[in-house]
mmCIF file of C-alpha atoms in Angstrom:
data_model
loop_
_atom_site.group_PDB
_atom_site.id
_atom_site.type_symbol
_atom_site.label_atom_id
_atom_site.label_comp_id
_atom_site.label_asym_id
_atom_site.label_seq_id
_atom_site.Cartn_x
_atom_site.Cartn_y
_atom_site.Cartn_z
ATOM 1 C CA MET A 1 0.000 0.000 0.000
ATOM 2 C CA ALA A 2 1.286 3.429 -0.916
ATOM 3 C CA GLU A 3 2.208 5.840 1.863
ATOM 4 C CA LEU A 4 1.450 9.536 1.452
ATOM 5 C CA LEU A 5 4.840 11.161 2.114
ATOM 6 C CA SER A 6 6.836 14.255 1.312
ATOM 7 C CA LEU A 7 9.152 13.794 -1.664
ATOM 8 C CA ARG A 8 12.136 14.428 0.605
ATOM 9 C CA GLU A 9 11.138 11.558 2.885
ATOM 10 C CA ALA A 10 10.301 9.192 0.017
ATOM 11 C CA ILE A 11 13.679 9.693 -1.695
ATOM 12 C CA ASP A 12 15.508 9.390 1.624
ATOM 13 C CA ARG A 13 13.743 6.173 2.612
ATOM 14 C CA PHE A 14 13.418 4.352 -0.684
ATOM 15 C CA VAL A 15 16.423 5.319 -2.850
ATOM 16 C CA SER A 16 19.868 4.107 -1.801
ATOM 17 C CA ASN A 17 23.290 4.758 -3.270
ATOM 18 C CA GLY A 18 24.028 2.211 -5.985
ATOM 19 C CA ASP A 19 20.368 1.598 -6.861
ATOM 20 C CA THR A 20 19.018 1.157 -10.365
ATOM 21 C CA VAL A 21 16.529 3.993 -10.755
ATOM 22 C CA ALA A 22 14.072 4.593 -13.602
ATOM 23 C CA LEU A 23 12.527 8.048 -14.022
ATOM 24 C CA GLU A 24 9.919 7.615 -16.738
ATOM 25 C CA GLY A 25 7.459 9.866 -18.513
ATOM 26 C CA PHE A 26 7.103 10.473 -22.238
ATOM 27 C CA THR A 27 6.842 14.051 -23.580
ATOM 28 C CA HIS A 28 4.909 15.091 -20.487
ATOM 29 C CA LEU A 29 4.737 14.031 -16.830
ATOM 30 C CA ILE A 30 8.537 13.846 -16.611
ATOM 31 C CA PRO A 31 9.466 13.566 -12.894
ATOM 32 C CA THR A 32 11.736 16.620 -12.693
ATOM 33 C CA ALA A 33 11.083 17.294 -9.001
ATOM 34 C CA ALA A 34 12.296 13.807 -8.102
ATOM 35 C CA ALA A 35 15.503 14.299 -10.103
ATOM 36 C CA HIS A 36 16.137 17.518 -8.175
ATOM 37 C CA GLU A 37 15.598 15.758 -4.858
ATOM 38 C CA LEU A 38 18.043 12.987 -5.768
ATOM 39 C CA ILE A 39 20.653 15.709 -6.340
ATOM 40 C CA ARG A 40 19.757 17.566 -3.125
ATOM 41 C CA GLN A 41 20.280 14.397 -1.136
ATOM 42 C CA GLY A 42 23.531 13.589 -2.914
ATOM 43 C CA LYS A 43 22.563 10.116 -4.102
ATOM 44 C CA GLN A 44 25.546 8.408 -5.747
ATOM 45 C CA ASP A 45 26.504 5.559 -8.097
ATOM 46 C CA LEU A 46 23.024 5.260 -9.573
ATOM 47 C CA THR A 47 22.278 3.193 -12.662
ATOM 48 C CA LEU A 48 19.757 5.371 -14.464
ATOM 49 C CA VAL A 49 17.173 3.850 -16.804
ATOM 50 C CA ARG A 50 15.040 5.913 -19.169
ATOM 51 C CA MET A 51 13.800 5.436 -22.707
ATOM 52 C CA THR A 52 14.431 9.080 -23.597
ATOM 53 C CA PRO A 53 17.018 10.725 -21.315
ATOM 54 C CA ASP A 54 16.551 14.481 -21.477
ATOM 55 C CA LEU A 55 17.118 17.307 -19.015
ATOM 56 C CA VAL A 56 16.434 15.240 -15.886
ATOM 57 C CA TYR A 57 19.295 12.883 -16.671
ATOM 58 C CA ASP A 58 21.567 15.657 -17.931
ATOM 59 C CA LEU A 59 21.130 17.129 -14.444
ATOM 60 C CA LEU A 60 21.761 13.859 -12.591
ATOM 61 C CA ILE A 61 24.785 12.962 -14.704
ATOM 62 C CA GLY A 62 26.307 16.420 -14.444
ATOM 63 C CA ALA A 63 25.736 16.472 -10.679
ATOM 64 C CA GLY A 64 27.743 13.264 -10.331
ATOM 65 C CA CYS A 65 24.883 10.999 -9.287
ATOM 66 C CA ALA A 66 25.209 8.433 -12.083
ATOM 67 C CA LYS A 67 27.618 5.624 -12.860
ATOM 68 C CA LYS A 68 25.663 4.026 -15.737
ATOM 69 C CA LEU A 69 22.913 4.942 -18.186
ATOM 70 C CA ILE A 70 20.534 2.406 -19.759
ATOM 71 C CA PHE A 71 18.652 4.199 -22.531
ATOM 72 C CA SER A 72 17.280 4.202 -26.070
ATOM 73 C CA TRP A 73 17.720 7.875 -27.080
ATOM 74 C CA GLY A 74 19.220 10.946 -25.480
ATOM 75 C CA GLY A 75 18.920 14.657 -26.200
ATOM 76 C CA ASN A 76 17.386 18.015 -25.356
ATOM 77 C CA PRO A 77 14.101 17.676 -27.304
ATOM 78 C CA GLY A 78 13.868 20.223 -30.095
ATOM 79 C CA VAL A 79 17.182 21.848 -29.127
ATOM 80 C CA GLY A 80 20.168 19.497 -29.419
ATOM 81 C CA SER A 81 22.614 17.462 -27.378
ATOM 82 C CA LEU A 82 22.740 16.771 -23.669
ATOM 83 C CA HIS A 83 26.068 18.420 -22.910
ATOM 84 C CA ARG A 84 26.543 16.965 -19.426
ATOM 85 C CA LEU A 85 25.895 13.497 -20.839
ATOM 86 C CA ARG A 86 28.412 14.093 -23.631
ATOM 87 C CA ASP A 87 31.020 15.463 -21.245
ATOM 88 C CA ALA A 88 30.705 12.404 -19.012
ATOM 89 C CA VAL A 89 31.037 9.994 -21.944
ATOM 90 C CA GLU A 90 33.742 11.837 -23.861
ATOM 91 C CA LYS A 91 35.828 13.307 -21.013
ATOM 92 C CA SER A 92 34.683 11.411 -17.866
ATOM 93 C CA TRP A 93 33.484 14.618 -16.190
ATOM 94 C CA PRO A 94 32.473 14.737 -13.395
ATOM 95 C CA LYS A 95 33.056 10.966 -13.461
ATOM 96 C CA PRO A 96 33.054 8.194 -16.091
ATOM 97 C CA LEU A 97 29.647 7.050 -17.336
ATOM 98 C CA GLU A 98 28.957 3.553 -18.619
ATOM 99 C CA LEU A 99 26.435 3.339 -21.472
ATOM 100 C CA GLU A 100 24.017 0.547 -22.334
ATOM 101 C CA GLU A 101 22.086 1.516 -25.452
ATOM 102 C CA HIS A 102 18.908 -0.136 -26.744
ATOM 103 C CA SER A 103 16.191 0.656 -29.258
ATOM 104 C CA HIS A 104 12.841 2.059 -28.112
ATOM 105 C CA ALA A 105 11.078 -1.220 -28.916
ATOM 106 C CA ASP A 106 13.735 -3.200 -27.080
ATOM 107 C CA LEU A 107 13.606 -1.133 -23.882
ATOM 108 C CA ALA A 108 9.810 -0.970 -23.860
ATOM 109 C CA ASN A 109 9.646 -4.750 -24.158
ATOM 110 C CA ALA A 110 12.289 -5.119 -21.443
ATOM 111 C CA TYR A 111 10.055 -3.133 -19.068
ATOM 112 C CA VAL A 112 7.086 -5.335 -19.996
ATOM 113 C CA ALA A 113 9.152 -8.443 -19.273
ATOM 114 C CA GLY A 114 10.204 -6.998 -15.933
ATOM 115 C CA ALA A 115 6.602 -6.192 -15.040
ATOM 116 C CA SER A 116 5.648 -9.741 -16.011
ATOM 117 C CA GLY A 117 8.315 -11.312 -13.810
ATOM 118 C CA LEU A 118 10.173 -12.712 -16.823
ATOM 119 C CA PRO A 119 13.976 -12.847 -17.145
ATOM 120 C CA PHE A 120 14.115 -11.509 -20.693
ATOM 121 C CA ALA A 121 12.102 -10.017 -23.539
ATOM 122 C CA VAL A 122 11.810 -11.355 -27.087
ATOM 123 C CA LEU A 123 11.131 -9.202 -30.129
ATOM 124 C CA ARG A 124 11.586 -8.968 -33.878
ATOM 125 C CA ALA A 125 14.321 -6.365 -34.169
ATOM 126 C CA TYR A 126 17.863 -5.438 -35.069
ATOM 127 C CA ALA A 127 17.992 -6.986 -38.549
ATOM 128 C CA GLY A 128 20.707 -4.986 -40.280
ATOM 129 C CA SER A 129 21.450 -2.956 -37.146
ATOM 130 C CA ASP A 130 24.930 -2.386 -35.716
ATOM 131 C CA LEU A 131 23.585 -1.827 -32.192
ATOM 132 C CA PRO A 132 24.162 -5.462 -31.108
ATOM 133 C CA LYS A 133 27.869 -4.916 -31.913
ATOM 134 C CA VAL A 134 28.146 -2.316 -29.137
ATOM 135 C CA ASN A 135 25.684 -3.903 -26.690
ATOM 136 C CA PRO A 136 26.555 -7.546 -25.974
ATOM 137 C CA LEU A 137 23.349 -7.921 -23.953
ATOM 138 C CA ILE A 138 21.359 -7.951 -27.206
ATOM 139 C CA ARG A 139 21.347 -11.628 -28.127
ATOM 140 C CA SER A 140 19.642 -13.767 -30.739
ATOM 141 C CA MET A 141 17.581 -16.876 -30.130
ATOM 142 C CA THR A 142 15.669 -19.357 -32.222
ATOM 143 C CA CYS A 143 11.957 -19.771 -31.650
ATOM 144 C CA PRO A 144 11.309 -23.398 -30.563
ATOM 145 C CA PHE A 145 8.017 -23.424 -32.479
ATOM 146 C CA THR A 146 8.767 -21.722 -35.788
ATOM 147 C CA GLY A 147 12.559 -21.726 -36.073
ATOM 148 C CA GLU A 148 12.520 -17.964 -36.540
ATOM 149 C CA VAL A 149 15.579 -16.061 -35.248
ATOM 150 C CA LEU A 150 14.537 -13.358 -32.799
ATOM 151 C CA ALA A 151 16.236 -10.791 -30.584
ATOM 152 C CA ALA A 152 16.358 -11.303 -26.814
ATOM 153 C CA VAL A 153 17.260 -8.728 -24.158
ATOM 154 C CA PRO A 154 17.356 -8.859 -20.337
ATOM 155 C CA SER A 155 14.269 -7.603 -18.560
ATOM 156 C CA VAL A 156 14.441 -4.265 -16.760
ATOM 157 C CA ARG A 157 13.666 -4.519 -13.049
ATOM 158 C CA PRO A 158 14.603 -1.247 -11.346
ATOM 159 C CA ASP A 159 15.157 -1.013 -7.632
ATOM 160 C CA VAL A 160 13.077 2.158 -7.800
ATOM 161 C CA THR A 161 10.828 3.669 -10.453
ATOM 162 C CA VAL A 162 9.731 7.293 -10.150
ATOM 163 C CA ILE A 163 6.929 8.763 -12.237
ATOM 164 C CA HIS A 164 4.764 11.886 -12.176
ATOM 165 C CA ALA A 165 0.982 11.810 -12.583
ATOM 166 C CA GLN A 166 -1.963 14.166 -12.384
ATOM 167 C CA LYS A 167 -3.633 12.989 -9.211
ATOM 168 C CA ALA A 168 -4.022 10.382 -6.517
ATOM 169 C CA ASP A 169 -6.848 9.623 -4.148
ATOM 170 C CA ARG A 170 -6.425 9.516 -0.388
ATOM 171 C CA THR A 171 -5.734 5.789 -0.347
ATOM 172 C CA GLY A 172 -2.896 6.104 -2.867
ATOM 173 C CA ASN A 173 -4.484 5.061 -6.172
ATOM 174 C CA VAL A 174 -2.988 7.116 -9.034
ATOM 175 C CA LEU A 175 -4.542 8.327 -12.299
ATOM 176 C CA ILE A 176 -2.393 9.054 -15.368
ATOM 177 C CA GLN A 177 -4.034 10.993 -18.208
ATOM 178 C CA GLY A 178 -2.787 12.031 -21.634
ATOM 179 C CA ILE A 179 0.103 10.465 -23.518
ATOM 180 C CA LEU A 180 1.304 7.228 -21.940
ATOM 181 C CA GLY A 181 4.870 6.104 -22.313
ATOM 182 C CA VAL A 182 6.052 3.160 -20.226
ATOM 183 C CA GLN A 183 5.103 4.572 -16.816
ATOM 184 C CA LYS A 184 2.763 1.700 -16.001
ATOM 185 C CA GLU A 185 5.240 -0.975 -17.055
ATOM 186 C CA ALA A 186 8.149 0.731 -15.291
ATOM 187 C CA ALA A 187 6.114 1.053 -12.100
ATOM 188 C CA LEU A 188 5.073 -2.599 -12.104
ATOM 189 C CA ALA A 189 8.593 -3.804 -12.953
ATOM 190 C CA ALA A 190 10.193 -2.049 -9.968
ATOM 191 C CA LYS A 191 10.792 -3.269 -6.438
ATOM 192 C CA ARG A 192 9.660 0.145 -5.169
ATOM 193 C CA CYS A 193 7.698 2.896 -6.921
ATOM 194 C CA ILE A 194 7.443 6.574 -5.978
ATOM 195 C CA VAL A 195 4.783 8.714 -7.670
ATOM 196 C CA THR A 196 4.699 12.508 -7.515
ATOM 197 C CA VAL A 197 1.299 14.030 -8.274
ATOM 198 C CA GLU A 198 -0.232 17.438 -8.847
ATOM 199 C CA GLU A 199 -2.930 16.928 -6.238
ATOM 200 C CA ILE A 200 -4.718 14.556 -3.866
ATOM 201 C CA VAL A 201 -8.462 14.203 -4.446
ATOM 202 C CA ASP A 202 -11.331 12.375 -2.793
ATOM 203 C CA ASP A 203 -12.373 10.675 -6.052
ATOM 204 C CA LEU A 204 -10.172 10.103 -9.111
ATOM 205 C CA GLN A 205 -13.215 10.268 -11.419
ATOM 206 C CA ALA A 206 -11.281 8.017 -13.756
ATOM 207 C CA PRO A 207 -12.915 7.580 -17.175
ATOM 208 C CA MET A 208 -13.438 4.133 -18.667
ATOM 209 C CA ASN A 209 -10.198 2.416 -19.697
ATOM 210 C CA ALA A 210 -8.083 5.050 -17.949
ATOM 211 C CA CYS A 211 -4.616 4.191 -16.654
ATOM 212 C CA VAL A 212 -4.990 3.780 -12.900
ATOM 213 C CA LEU A 213 -2.092 2.465 -10.846
ATOM 214 C CA PRO A 214 -3.490 0.769 -7.732
ATOM 215 C CA THR A 215 -2.158 1.677 -4.324
ATOM 216 C CA TRP A 216 -0.981 -1.894 -3.678
ATOM 217 C CA ALA A 217 1.478 -1.586 -6.586
ATOM 218 C CA LEU A 218 3.053 1.635 -5.269
ATOM 219 C CA THR A 219 5.362 2.495 -2.401
ATOM 220 C CA ALA A 220 4.879 6.227 -1.900
ATOM 221 C CA VAL A 221 2.751 9.049 -3.278
ATOM 222 C CA CYS A 222 4.044 12.610 -2.909
ATOM 223 C CA VAL A 223 2.158 15.825 -3.656
ATOM 224 C CA VAL A 224 4.414 18.068 -5.744
ATOM 225 C CA PRO A 225 2.446 20.649 -7.767
ATOM 226 C CA GLY A 226 4.324 21.509 -10.938
ATOM 227 C CA GLY A 227 6.602 18.520 -10.381
ATOM 228 C CA ALA A 228 6.944 17.763 -14.104
ATOM 229 C CA ARG A 229 8.070 21.237 -15.182
ATOM 230 C CA PRO A 230 9.535 22.181 -17.627
ATOM 231 C CA SER A 231 7.676 19.319 -19.332
ATOM 232 C CA TYR A 232 3.908 19.616 -19.314
ATOM 233 C CA ALA A 233 1.191 17.880 -17.352
ATOM 234 C CA HIS A 234 -1.886 17.247 -19.463
ATOM 235 C CA GLY A 235 -4.798 19.250 -18.063
ATOM 236 C CA TYR A 236 -2.608 21.246 -15.635
ATOM 237 C CA TYR A 237 0.108 23.275 -17.402
ATOM 238 C CA GLU A 238 1.901 23.605 -20.717
ATOM 239 C CA ARG A 239 5.440 22.765 -21.749
ATOM 240 C CA ASP A 240 7.979 25.487 -20.953
ATOM 241 C CA ASN A 241 9.732 25.578 -24.327
ATOM 242 C CA ARG A 242 11.838 28.572 -23.307
ATOM 243 C CA PHE A 243 13.454 26.627 -20.461
ATOM 244 C CA TYR A 244 14.590 23.867 -22.830
ATOM 245 C CA GLN A 245 16.228 26.521 -25.003
ATOM 246 C CA GLN A 246 17.820 28.247 -22.003
ATOM 247 C CA TRP A 247 19.201 24.947 -20.742
ATOM 248 C CA ASP A 248 21.532 24.549 -23.715
ATOM 249 C CA PRO A 249 24.023 27.345 -22.791
ATOM 250 C CA ILE A 250 23.768 26.474 -19.085
ATOM 251 C CA ALA A 251 24.679 22.837 -19.686
ATOM 252 C CA ARG A 252 27.461 23.579 -22.199
ATOM 253 C CA ASP A 253 29.747 25.118 -19.571
ATOM 254 C CA ARG A 254 30.861 23.142 -16.492
ATOM 255 C CA GLU A 255 31.205 26.148 -14.204
ATOM 256 C CA ARG A 256 27.895 27.648 -15.268
ATOM 257 C CA PHE A 257 26.178 24.293 -14.811
ATOM 258 C CA ASN A 258 27.611 23.826 -11.315
ATOM 259 C CA ALA A 259 26.634 27.356 -10.338
ATOM 260 C CA TRP A 260 23.077 26.783 -11.579
ATOM 261 C CA VAL A 261 22.727 23.497 -9.673
ATOM 262 C CA ASP A 262 24.177 25.043 -6.516
ATOM 263 C CA GLU A 263 21.793 27.998 -6.696
ATOM 264 C CA PHE A 264 18.565 26.419 -7.881
ATOM 265 C CA ILE A 265 18.713 22.842 -6.580
ATOM 266 C CA ARG A 266 21.198 22.480 -3.728
ATOM 267 C CA GLY A 267 20.365 26.034 -2.676
ATOM 268 C CA THR A 268 16.620 25.445 -2.364
ATOM 269 C CA ALA A 269 14.737 23.440 0.239
ATOM 270 C CA ASP A 270 12.371 21.684 -2.151
ATOM 271 C CA PHE A 271 10.770 21.904 -5.596
ATOM 272 C CA ALA A 272 8.290 24.577 -4.488
ATOM 273 C CA ALA A 273 11.185 26.779 -3.380
ATOM 274 C CA TYR A 274 12.985 26.054 -6.660
ATOM 275 C CA GLN A 275 9.950 27.107 -8.702
ATOM 276 C CA ALA A 276 9.588 30.303 -6.679
ATOM 277 C CA LYS A 277 13.272 31.164 -7.127
ATOM 278 C CA LEU A 278 13.179 30.446 -10.837
ATOM 279 C CA ALA A 279 10.044 32.581 -11.268
ATOM 280 C CA THR A 280 11.719 35.481 -9.439
ATOM 281 C CA GLN A 281 14.759 35.262 -11.706
ATOM 282 C CA GLU A 282 12.641 35.175 -14.850
ATOM 283 C CA ALA A 283 10.618 38.179 -13.677
ATOM 284 C CA ASN A 284 13.750 40.334 -13.185
#
């Protein structure tokens, strides 16, 4: 059963140094507040899993929280490269970063296998691809029924999955609305799952066939309004395109990046304080 906790307490209790941590959300509902809190608490040696690493993982990598990245694409959407990711890979700053690259279909199926309690996923993929040459975990196998050669990859079973959603009820059931990525699969594949939400309500009023994560599948629910910014939360706020553009020059320079993290993340008590500080800066 999910506990209703502050994000600070949930990260402190349920994320340990050396854990495999998945922060999932596709286009919207990206758990930015949780990434900030991992940095505030100085979590180290994390293996980060995400289908589309963007600003949240650029932050975690640049802040020295990560030792490995399992992913299927990485970039600042609509802008360009993740400069902290590139610096870690190319120049080992602030520390070396191990990469494990997959395709989108591969990683999505690996989450499904993890959620299903299976050791690996099977899919039709990688014909003519060079990716298996750089990722030895992508194997081939022969179907025992048809003789067809298929790709096989290990399942993804994070120690902790963190997602953001619109709302939860008072018993900890969570409703996700809008575009779905692999939040459900990542949540069910994990040993522990933390969900940040915009609000707590008495009744989810979930429409038919909605994605509802039951409280028994979750570990903690944390109320963090705006917790997906600068990505958007369907029905709550829009994407902050300007922030994605502003991030590029911040992340390009090591000193500027460190100063930004020290001021806006390590220098704030929580995500609400961060949002207030950022709004004050933008108003001046």
